[in-house]
Coordinates of C-alpha atoms in Angstrom, one line a residue:
Chain K
X121 CA -70.0 -158.9 104.5
X122 CA -73.5 -158.7 104.0
X123 CA -74.7 -158.9 107.4
X124 CA -72.3 -156.0 108.0
X125 CA -73.8 -154.2 105.2
X126 CA -77.5 -154.4 106.4
X127 CA -76.2 -153.8 109.9
X128 CA -74.9 -150.4 108.9
X129 CA -78.1 -148.2 109.1
X130 CA -78.8 -148.9 112.7
X131 CA -75.2 -148.8 113.6
X132 CA -74.9 -145.5 112.1
X133 CA -77.8 -144.3 113.2
X134 CA -77.0 -145.5 117.2
X135 CA -73.6 -144.5 117.3
X136 CA -72.3 -147.6 118.7
X137 CA -69.5 -148.0 117.5
X138 CA -68.4 -150.6 120.3
X139 CA -70.7 -153.0 118.5
X140 CA -69.3 -152.7 114.9
X141 CA -65.8 -153.0 115.9
X142 CA -66.9 -156.9 117.7
X143 CA -68.6 -157.7 114.7
X144 CA -66.1 -156.8 112.3
X145 CA -63.4 -158.2 114.8
X146 CA -65.3 -161.2 114.2
X147 CA -65.8 -161.3 110.7
X148 CA -62.5 -162.3 108.9
X149 CA -63.3 -161.2 105.7
X150 CA -63.7 -157.6 106.8
X151 CA -60.7 -155.4 106.9
X152 CA -60.0 -155.0 110.7
X153 CA -57.6 -153.0 113.1
X154 CA -57.4 -154.0 116.7
X155 CA -59.2 -151.1 118.7
X156 CA -58.2 -153.1 122.1
X157 CA -54.1 -153.6 121.6
X158 CA -52.8 -152.3 118.5
X159 CA -49.5 -154.1 119.4
X160 CA -51.5 -157.6 119.3
X161 CA -52.8 -156.8 115.7
X162 CA -49.4 -157.4 113.3
X163 CA -51.9 -156.3 110.0
X164 CA -52.1 -152.5 111.4
X165 CA -53.5 -151.0 108.2
X166 CA -54.0 -147.6 109.3
X167 CA -50.4 -147.1 110.7
X168 CA -51.7 -146.8 114.3
X169 CA -48.6 -146.2 116.8
X170 CA -48.6 -147.0 120.3
X171 CA -47.1 -144.2 121.7
X172 CA -48.6 -141.2 124.0
X173 CA -49.0 -139.6 120.8
X174 CA -52.4 -141.5 120.5
X175 CA -53.9 -139.3 123.2
X176 CA -53.1 -135.9 122.1
X177 CA -54.2 -137.2 118.8
X178 CA -57.2 -138.5 119.8
X179 CA -57.7 -134.4 121.4
X180 CA -56.5 -133.0 117.8
X181 CA -58.8 -135.5 116.0
X182 CA -61.7 -134.3 118.2
X183 CA -63.1 -137.2 118.9
X184 CA -62.3 -140.4 121.3
X185 CA -63.5 -142.7 118.5
X186 CA -61.3 -141.9 116.4
X187 CA -59.9 -145.4 115.1
X188 CA -63.5 -146.7 114.9
X189 CA -64.6 -144.5 112.3
X190 CA -61.1 -145.1 110.2
X191 CA -62.5 -148.9 111.0
X192 CA -65.8 -147.9 109.1
X193 CA -64.6 -145.6 106.5
X194 CA -63.1 -148.6 104.8
X195 CA -66.5 -150.8 104.6
X196 CA -68.7 -147.9 103.4
X197 CA -68.9 -147.8 99.2
X198 CA -69.2 -151.2 98.3
X199 CA -71.5 -151.2 94.9
X200 CA -69.1 -150.9 91.8
X201 CA -68.7 -147.9 90.3
X202 CA -70.6 -148.3 87.0
X203 CA -73.9 -148.3 89.1
X204 CA -76.0 -145.4 90.1
X205 CA -75.6 -146.3 93.6
X206 CA -72.4 -145.9 93.8
X207 CA -72.6 -142.3 93.3
X208 CA -75.4 -142.1 95.8
X209 CA -73.0 -142.8 98.4
X210 CA -71.4 -139.4 97.7
X211 CA -74.9 -137.6 98.0
X212 CA -75.7 -139.1 101.4
X213 CA -75.9 -136.0 103.5
X214 CA -78.8 -134.2 104.9
X215 CA -79.7 -130.7 105.3
X216 CA -78.3 -129.9 108.6
X217 CA -75.2 -131.9 108.1
X218 CA -74.3 -129.7 105.0
X219 CA -75.1 -126.9 107.1
X220 CA -73.0 -128.0 109.7
X221 CA -70.2 -128.5 107.7
X222 CA -70.3 -124.9 106.2
X223 CA -70.3 -123.3 109.8
X224 CA -67.4 -125.8 110.6
X225 CA -65.3 -124.4 107.3
X226 CA -66.2 -120.9 108.3
X227 CA -65.7 -120.5 112.0
X228 CA -62.5 -122.5 112.8
X229 CA -62.4 -124.4 116.6
X230 CA -59.0 -124.3 117.6
X231 CA -57.9 -128.0 118.3
X232 CA -60.4 -129.4 116.5
X233 CA -59.7 -131.3 112.7
X234 CA -62.7 -130.2 110.1
X235 CA -62.8 -134.0 108.6
X236 CA -63.1 -135.8 111.9
X237 CA -65.2 -133.3 113.3
X238 CA -67.7 -133.1 110.8
X239 CA -67.2 -135.4 108.0
X240 CA -66.5 -138.3 110.0
X241 CA -66.1 -140.7 106.8
X242 CA -69.3 -139.6 104.9
X243 CA -67.7 -137.2 102.4
X244 CA -70.0 -135.7 100.6
X245 CA -70.0 -134.1 96.9
X246 CA -73.0 -131.9 96.9
X247 CA -71.4 -129.3 99.4
X248 CA -68.1 -128.9 96.9
X249 CA -69.9 -129.0 93.8
X250 CA -73.0 -126.6 94.6
X251 CA -70.3 -124.1 96.9
X252 CA -67.9 -124.0 93.7
X253 CA -71.1 -123.4 91.2
X254 CA -72.0 -120.7 93.6
X255 CA -68.9 -119.0 93.8
X256 CA -68.4 -119.0 90.1
X257 CA -71.7 -117.2 89.2
X258 CA -71.4 -114.8 92.6
X259 CA -67.4 -113.8 91.2
X260 CA -68.9 -113.0 88.0
X261 CA -72.0 -111.0 88.8
X262 CA -70.2 -109.4 91.7
X263 CA -67.2 -108.5 89.3
X264 CA -69.8 -107.1 86.6
X265 CA -71.9 -105.2 89.2
X266 CA -68.7 -103.6 90.5
X267 CA -67.2 -102.4 87.5
X268 CA -70.8 -101.3 86.7
X269 CA -70.8 -99.0 89.6
X270 CA -66.9 -97.9 89.2
X271 CA -67.7 -96.9 85.6
X272 CA -71.1 -95.4 86.1
X273 CA -70.8 -91.5 85.8
X274 CA -68.6 -91.9 83.0
X275 CA -69.9 -90.7 79.4
X276 CA -68.1 -93.3 77.6
X277 CA -69.0 -96.4 79.3
X278 CA -71.3 -98.6 78.0
X279 CA -72.7 -101.5 80.2
X280 CA -71.9 -104.9 78.9
X281 CA -73.0 -107.8 80.8
X282 CA -69.5 -109.7 80.3
X283 CA -70.6 -113.1 79.9
X284 CA -67.2 -114.6 78.6
X285 CA -66.0 -114.3 82.2
X286 CA -68.3 -116.9 83.6
X287 CA -66.7 -119.4 81.6
X288 CA -63.1 -118.6 82.7
X289 CA -64.2 -118.2 86.4
X290 CA -66.0 -121.9 86.2
X291 CA -62.6 -123.2 84.6
X292 CA -60.6 -121.7 87.6
X293 CA -62.5 -122.5 90.7
X294 CA -63.4 -126.1 89.4
X295 CA -59.6 -126.6 88.5
X296 CA -58.6 -125.3 91.9
X297 CA -61.0 -127.4 93.7
X298 CA -60.1 -130.6 92.1
X299 CA -56.9 -130.3 90.3
X300 CA -55.2 -129.1 94.2
X301 CA -56.6 -131.5 96.0
X302 CA -55.5 -134.6 93.7
X303 CA -51.9 -132.8 93.9
X304 CA -52.1 -133.1 97.6
X305 CA -53.3 -136.1 98.1
X306 CA -50.6 -137.9 95.7
X307 CA -47.9 -135.8 97.7
X308 CA -49.5 -137.0 101.1
X309 CA -49.4 -140.8 100.0
X310 CA -45.9 -140.3 98.5
X311 CA -45.0 -139.3 101.7
X312 CA -47.0 -141.9 103.5
X313 CA -44.7 -144.4 102.0
X314 CA -41.9 -142.9 103.2
X315 CA -43.3 -142.0 106.5
X316 CA -45.7 -143.8 108.7
X317 CA -48.2 -141.0 109.5
X318 CA -51.0 -141.3 112.0
X319 CA -53.3 -139.5 109.8
X320 CA -54.0 -140.2 106.2
X321 CA -57.3 -139.0 104.3
X322 CA -59.2 -140.2 101.3
X323 CA -59.2 -138.2 98.1
X324 CA -63.0 -137.3 98.4
X325 CA -62.2 -136.1 102.4
X326 CA -59.5 -133.6 100.7
X327 CA -62.0 -132.6 97.8
X328 CA -64.6 -131.9 100.3
X329 CA -62.6 -130.1 102.8
X330 CA -61.4 -127.8 100.3
X331 CA -65.1 -127.5 98.7
X332 CA -66.1 -126.3 101.9
X333 CA -63.2 -123.9 102.7
X334 CA -63.9 -122.1 99.3
X335 CA -67.5 -121.2 101.0
X336 CA -65.8 -118.1 102.9
X337 CA -65.1 -116.5 99.5
X338 CA -68.8 -116.7 98.3
X339 CA -70.1 -113.8 101.2
X340 CA -66.4 -112.3 100.3
X341 CA -67.0 -111.9 96.4
X342 CA -70.2 -110.2 97.4
X343 CA -68.7 -107.4 99.7
X344 CA -66.2 -107.2 97.1
X345 CA -68.8 -104.9 95.2
X346 CA -67.7 -102.1 97.3
X347 CA -65.4 -100.0 95.5
X348 CA -62.6 -99.3 98.3
X349 CA -59.1 -100.9 97.7
X350 CA -58.5 -100.9 101.6
X351 CA -61.9 -102.9 102.1
X352 CA -61.5 -105.4 99.4
X353 CA -58.1 -106.3 100.7
X354 CA -59.3 -106.5 104.2
X355 CA -62.0 -109.0 103.2
X356 CA -59.4 -111.0 101.7
X357 CA -57.1 -111.3 104.7
X358 CA -60.1 -112.0 106.8
X359 CA -61.5 -115.1 104.4
X360 CA -57.7 -116.0 104.0
X361 CA -57.3 -116.0 107.7
X362 CA -60.5 -118.2 108.1
X363 CA -60.5 -120.8 105.8
X364 CA -56.9 -120.6 105.9
X365 CA -56.6 -121.7 109.4
X366 CA -59.1 -124.4 108.9
X367 CA -57.1 -126.1 106.1
X368 CA -54.2 -125.8 108.2
X369 CA -55.8 -127.5 111.3
X370 CA -56.8 -130.2 108.4
X371 CA -53.4 -131.4 107.3
X372 CA -51.1 -130.4 110.0
X373 CA -51.5 -133.7 111.5
X374 CA -51.0 -135.5 108.0
X375 CA -47.7 -134.0 107.7
X376 CA -46.5 -133.4 111.5
X377 CA -44.7 -136.8 111.4
X378 CA -42.7 -136.0 108.6
X379 CA -39.4 -133.8 108.3
X380 CA -40.0 -130.7 109.4
X381 CA -39.2 -128.4 106.8
X382 CA -41.4 -130.7 104.2
X383 CA -44.5 -130.4 106.9
X384 CA -43.6 -126.1 106.7
X385 CA -43.3 -126.3 103.3
X386 CA -46.6 -128.2 102.5
X387 CA -48.3 -125.7 104.5
X388 CA -47.0 -122.8 103.1
X389 CA -47.9 -124.0 99.5
X390 CA -51.7 -124.7 100.6
X391 CA -52.2 -121.3 102.3
X392 CA -50.3 -120.0 99.4
X393 CA -52.6 -121.5 96.5
X394 CA -55.5 -120.4 98.7
X395 CA -54.2 -117.0 98.9
X396 CA -53.3 -117.1 95.1
X397 CA -57.0 -117.8 94.0
X398 CA -58.4 -114.9 96.2
X399 CA -56.3 -112.3 95.0
X400 CA -56.2 -114.0 91.4
X401 CA -60.4 -113.2 91.3
X402 CA -59.9 -109.9 92.9
X403 CA -57.6 -108.9 90.4
X404 CA -59.3 -110.5 87.1
X405 CA -62.9 -109.8 87.9
X406 CA -62.8 -106.5 89.8
X407 CA -61.5 -103.6 88.4
X408 CA -59.7 -101.5 90.3
X409 CA -61.6 -98.4 92.0
X410 CA -59.5 -95.6 90.9
X411 CA -60.1 -91.9 91.6
X412 CA -61.7 -90.8 88.7
X413 CA -64.2 -89.1 90.5
X414 CA -61.7 -86.2 91.3
X415 CA -60.2 -86.1 88.1
X416 CA -62.8 -84.7 85.7
X417 CA -63.5 -81.9 88.4
X418 CA -60.0 -81.1 88.3
X419 CA -59.6 -81.2 84.4
X420 CA -62.5 -79.1 84.7
X421 CA -60.8 -76.3 87.1
X422 CA -57.8 -76.6 84.5
X423 CA -59.8 -76.0 81.6
X424 CA -61.4 -73.0 82.7
X425 CA -58.3 -71.5 84.3
X426 CA -56.5 -71.8 80.7
X427 CA -59.6 -70.4 79.2
X428 CA -59.4 -67.4 81.8
X429 CA -55.7 -66.8 81.0
X430 CA -56.2 -67.0 77.2
X431 CA -58.8 -64.6 77.3
Chain L
X11 CA -102.9 -204.7 85.5
X12 CA -102.5 -201.2 84.0
X13 CA -100.2 -200.3 86.5
X14 CA -97.5 -203.1 85.9
X15 CA -98.1 -202.6 82.1
X16 CA -97.6 -198.9 83.2
X17 CA -94.1 -199.6 85.3
X18 CA -92.7 -202.2 82.6
X19 CA -92.9 -199.7 80.2
X20 CA -91.9 -196.8 82.3
X21 CA -89.0 -198.7 83.6
X22 CA -87.2 -199.1 79.6
X23 CA -87.5 -195.4 79.1
X24 CA -89.9 -192.8 81.2
X25 CA -90.6 -189.9 79.5
X26 CA -90.9 -186.6 81.4
X27 CA -94.4 -186.0 82.8
X28 CA -95.5 -189.7 82.2
X29 CA -97.3 -189.5 85.3
X30 CA -99.5 -186.6 84.5
X31 CA -101.8 -188.6 81.9
X32 CA -103.2 -190.4 85.3
X33 CA -104.4 -187.3 86.5
X34 CA -108.2 -186.7 86.2
X35 CA -110.2 -184.1 87.2
X36 CA -112.8 -185.2 90.1
X37 CA -116.4 -184.2 89.2
X38 CA -116.8 -182.5 92.4
X39 CA -114.5 -179.5 91.8
X40 CA -115.9 -176.9 89.1
X41 CA -113.9 -176.0 86.7
X42 CA -114.3 -172.1 85.5
X43 CA -112.9 -169.4 83.6
X44 CA -111.9 -168.5 80.0
X45 CA -109.5 -169.7 77.8
X46 CA -110.3 -167.4 74.9
X47 CA -107.6 -164.6 74.2
X48 CA -109.6 -161.2 74.3
X49 CA -108.6 -160.1 70.7
X50 CA -109.7 -156.4 70.5
X51 CA -108.1 -154.0 73.0
X52 CA -110.7 -152.1 75.5
X53 CA -108.8 -149.2 76.6
X54 CA -110.1 -145.9 74.5
X55 CA -106.6 -144.8 73.9
X56 CA -106.4 -147.3 71.4
X57 CA -109.5 -147.4 69.8
X58 CA -108.5 -145.1 67.1
X59 CA -105.9 -145.0 64.7
X60 CA -103.8 -141.4 64.6
X61 CA -102.8 -142.8 60.9
X62 CA -105.9 -141.8 59.2
X63 CA -106.6 -138.5 61.2
X64 CA -106.2 -135.0 59.6
X65 CA -102.6 -133.2 60.4
X66 CA -104.3 -130.3 61.9
X67 CA -105.8 -132.8 64.4
X68 CA -102.7 -134.4 65.4
X69 CA -100.6 -131.0 65.6
X70 CA -103.7 -129.7 67.5
X71 CA -103.6 -132.3 70.0
X72 CA -100.0 -131.8 71.2
X73 CA -100.6 -128.4 70.9
X74 CA -103.2 -128.3 73.7
X75 CA -101.2 -130.7 75.9
X76 CA -98.5 -128.1 75.8
X77 CA -101.0 -125.4 76.4
X78 CA -102.7 -127.4 79.1
X79 CA -99.4 -127.4 81.3
X80 CA -98.6 -123.8 80.7
X81 CA -101.6 -123.1 82.5
X82 CA -100.7 -125.8 85.1
X83 CA -97.5 -123.7 85.5
X84 CA -98.7 -120.3 85.7
X85 CA -101.2 -121.7 88.4
X86 CA -99.6 -124.2 90.2
X87 CA -101.8 -126.7 92.0
X88 CA -101.4 -130.1 92.7
X89 CA -101.7 -131.7 89.6
X90 CA -100.5 -134.6 87.7
X91 CA -100.6 -133.4 84.8
X92 CA -96.8 -132.3 84.3
X93 CA -95.6 -135.1 85.9
X94 CA -97.4 -138.0 84.4
X95 CA -97.9 -137.2 80.8
X96 CA -94.4 -135.1 80.6
X97 CA -93.3 -134.0 77.0
X98 CA -90.3 -131.7 76.3
X99 CA -91.9 -129.6 73.1
X100 CA -92.8 -127.0 75.6
X101 CA -89.4 -126.4 77.4
X102 CA -87.9 -126.5 73.8
X103 CA -90.3 -123.6 72.5
X104 CA -90.0 -121.7 75.8
X105 CA -85.7 -122.4 75.3
X106 CA -85.4 -121.3 72.1
X107 CA -88.0 -118.4 72.4
X108 CA -86.1 -117.2 75.5
X109 CA -82.5 -117.5 73.8
X110 CA -83.5 -115.6 70.6
X111 CA -85.0 -112.9 72.8
X112 CA -81.7 -112.4 74.3
X113 CA -80.0 -112.2 71.4
X114 CA -79.7 -108.5 69.4
X115 CA -77.7 -106.8 72.1
X116 CA -74.4 -105.6 72.4
X117 CA -73.7 -107.1 68.8
X118 CA -70.2 -106.4 68.6
X119 CA -68.9 -110.0 69.7
X120 CA -65.6 -109.1 69.8
X121 CA -66.2 -107.9 73.2
X122 CA -67.6 -109.1 76.4
X123 CA -71.0 -109.0 75.3
X124 CA -74.2 -110.6 76.6
X125 CA -74.7 -114.4 76.4
X126 CA -75.1 -116.4 72.6
X127 CA -77.8 -118.6 71.5
X128 CA -75.8 -121.4 72.0
X129 CA -74.8 -120.4 75.7
X130 CA -78.3 -119.8 76.9
X131 CA -79.6 -123.2 75.5
X132 CA -76.5 -125.2 77.0
X133 CA -76.7 -123.1 80.4
X134 CA -80.8 -124.0 80.3
X135 CA -80.7 -127.5 79.3
X136 CA -77.2 -128.8 81.0
X137 CA -78.4 -126.8 84.0
X138 CA -82.0 -128.7 84.2
X139 CA -79.9 -132.2 83.7
X140 CA -77.6 -131.1 86.5
X141 CA -80.3 -130.1 88.6
X142 CA -82.4 -133.3 87.9
X143 CA -79.1 -135.6 88.7
X144 CA -78.5 -134.1 91.9
X145 CA -82.1 -134.7 93.1
X146 CA -82.0 -137.9 91.8
X147 CA -78.5 -138.3 93.9
X148 CA -79.8 -137.3 97.0
X149 CA -82.5 -140.1 97.0
X150 CA -85.4 -138.5 95.0
X151 CA -88.0 -140.6 93.2
X152 CA -89.1 -138.4 90.8
X153 CA -87.8 -139.8 87.0
X154 CA -85.4 -138.4 84.6
X155 CA -87.6 -136.6 82.0
X156 CA -90.4 -135.8 84.5
X157 CA -87.9 -133.7 86.2
X158 CA -86.8 -132.2 82.9
X159 CA -90.4 -131.4 82.3
X160 CA -91.2 -129.8 85.4
X161 CA -88.1 -127.2 85.0
X162 CA -88.3 -126.7 81.6
X163 CA -91.8 -125.5 81.8
X164 CA -91.3 -123.3 84.9
X165 CA -88.9 -121.1 82.6
X166 CA -92.1 -120.1 81.2
X167 CA -92.8 -117.1 83.6
X168 CA -88.8 -115.8 82.8
X169 CA -90.0 -116.0 79.2
X170 CA -92.8 -113.6 79.8
X171 CA -90.6 -111.4 81.8
X172 CA -87.9 -111.0 79.1
X173 CA -90.9 -110.3 76.5
X174 CA -92.1 -107.5 78.9
X175 CA -88.4 -106.4 79.4
X176 CA -87.8 -106.0 75.5
X177 CA -91.2 -104.2 75.3
X178 CA -90.1 -101.9 78.3
X179 CA -86.7 -101.4 76.6
X180 CA -88.5 -100.3 73.4
X181 CA -89.7 -97.5 75.1
X182 CA -87.0 -96.5 77.3
X183 CA -83.9 -97.5 78.8
X184 CA -83.4 -95.0 81.7
X185 CA -83.6 -95.6 85.5
X186 CA -87.3 -95.5 85.5
X187 CA -86.9 -98.5 83.1
X188 CA -84.6 -100.6 84.8
X189 CA -86.9 -100.3 88.0
X190 CA -90.1 -101.7 86.3
X191 CA -87.8 -104.6 84.5
X192 CA -86.1 -105.2 87.7
X193 CA -89.8 -106.0 89.5
X194 CA -91.2 -107.9 86.9
X195 CA -88.2 -110.2 86.5
X196 CA -87.9 -110.5 90.5
X197 CA -91.8 -111.3 90.5
X198 CA -91.3 -113.6 87.8
X199 CA -88.0 -115.4 89.3
X200 CA -90.3 -116.0 92.5
X201 CA -93.1 -117.5 90.5
X202 CA -91.0 -119.8 88.5
X203 CA -88.9 -121.0 91.8
X204 CA -92.5 -121.2 93.7
X205 CA -93.8 -123.2 90.6
X206 CA -91.1 -125.8 90.1
X207 CA -90.9 -126.4 94.0
X208 CA -94.0 -126.9 94.2
X209 CA -93.6 -129.7 91.7
X210 CA -90.6 -131.1 92.6
X211 CA -90.0 -131.0 96.2
X212 CA -92.8 -133.6 97.4
X213 CA -90.2 -136.5 95.5
X214 CA -87.4 -135.8 97.9
X215 CA -86.9 -137.4 101.1
X216 CA -88.1 -134.8 103.7
X217 CA -84.8 -133.9 105.6
X218 CA -83.0 -133.0 102.1
X219 CA -85.7 -130.6 100.7
X220 CA -83.4 -127.3 101.3
X221 CA -80.4 -129.3 99.4
X222 CA -83.0 -129.8 96.1
X223 CA -84.4 -126.3 96.5
X224 CA -81.4 -124.5 96.4
X225 CA -79.8 -125.8 93.0
X226 CA -83.1 -124.8 91.1
X227 CA -83.2 -121.3 93.1
X228 CA -79.7 -120.6 91.8
X229 CA -80.5 -122.1 88.4
X230 CA -83.6 -119.7 87.9
X231 CA -81.4 -116.5 89.8
X232 CA -79.1 -117.1 86.9
X233 CA -81.5 -117.0 84.0
X234 CA -83.2 -114.0 85.6
X235 CA -79.6 -112.3 86.1
X236 CA -79.1 -112.7 82.3
X237 CA -82.8 -111.4 81.3
X238 CA -82.1 -108.1 83.6
X239 CA -78.8 -107.4 82.1
X240 CA -80.1 -107.6 78.6
X241 CA -79.0 -104.3 77.0
X242 CA -80.1 -103.4 73.7
X243 CA -77.4 -102.0 71.3

């Protein structure tokens, strides 16, 4: 196995998956799946079915060598989990890769799967962690600013920085970014044991998808400073459509083979939870922009009318 | 003859390295070198013992080191003083003074006020630790405490900004003072970020520099936000 590990940098750089497949096929110790004829190899670890669905899956998965990438997926993390190098494998991304993944989460390409196209067996924790951190502070700061502008003219208003809300925002967003992928991964594993699915994701890939899909909420939160209810709800809808479609296109291949109703229910739950996060943040951190501007002038007019009447 | 005796004695119980007694150094090969171990050390740092010096000297030496690093932060040039001789006294002093100066606003602690002392402390130290871990995980070659030292010392411009803000707020608290505070805080935020990037960016792999600089930017942005939104009672 050490030969393969040492050969990896060159292999990954040259993207010669054929050589990798041959190497791994030749090594009896490694986890292998046969890439020539799946029917010949009874130990089909990833459950590749030999029917016409494979071609359309390759299209949906966005790459021709999808099975070869799954081959490499099993070989990556080799250091034991108590060493620092193990965690370094989760940060093995360059700047352009992170930017590409962010771009892929904001502009969903119809028919392409985010995980296969961008993550490609290299899930990183940099994106999810720092996108969540930025989102926490974006929501807290934008909420504070929007409340300041809404209540600006009122005489009884005194500005408070509302620092408590930062910890509440952090708890909510990090819980969403880690617990929902955990639940979804557990659910998919459970369904996988009952129905042989073509596509199965690792826990880190799901965390990665969810983390990057939260990126769209950062500009949304900044634009929520605008104190117009209609504008805010339009922003929510747009953000939900973009990142929700990325999530749906990612997870639909994983539940498609299942019972129709369960597949639909899973997709609806994923989108619903995503929407709930957005709407919850909007409701809690951003005060409603009410029509306070009109009320003082109306009260002043009533006051003058009453005063003239009593005179 | 001697060899026969040798082999008979050796046949009974051959001790280890028995053949070495036969080894002799030829007179043709000169053997040189010292075999005495030098007792006293030659490095100048260990020539004096710090136990006998007056306390003032000890304290002044550390204060001078901290002050020298302050100067390096305010005029960031390529110097290794911050990196090589790291210490955490400066960051501690800066963090405590910043947290103390952020107190005293919105004393009604039941409502949502400004950050408490512990919150500022935790944000600065936990934020610095997270950024250091991030840069190490991305493959940086800087050591843990060196990075903490740099990040802590680069809070100095923001502490100066906090001082200026408090003085401005003593004078007035209208729109003009807000604009003055905004300009000062933004300038100091830029200075902090540039100073820490100048020290830390070299130790990162070249195609990941932006990934390391962004969390530093976020860290100082949050501290600047806390300074800017400070409202006295």
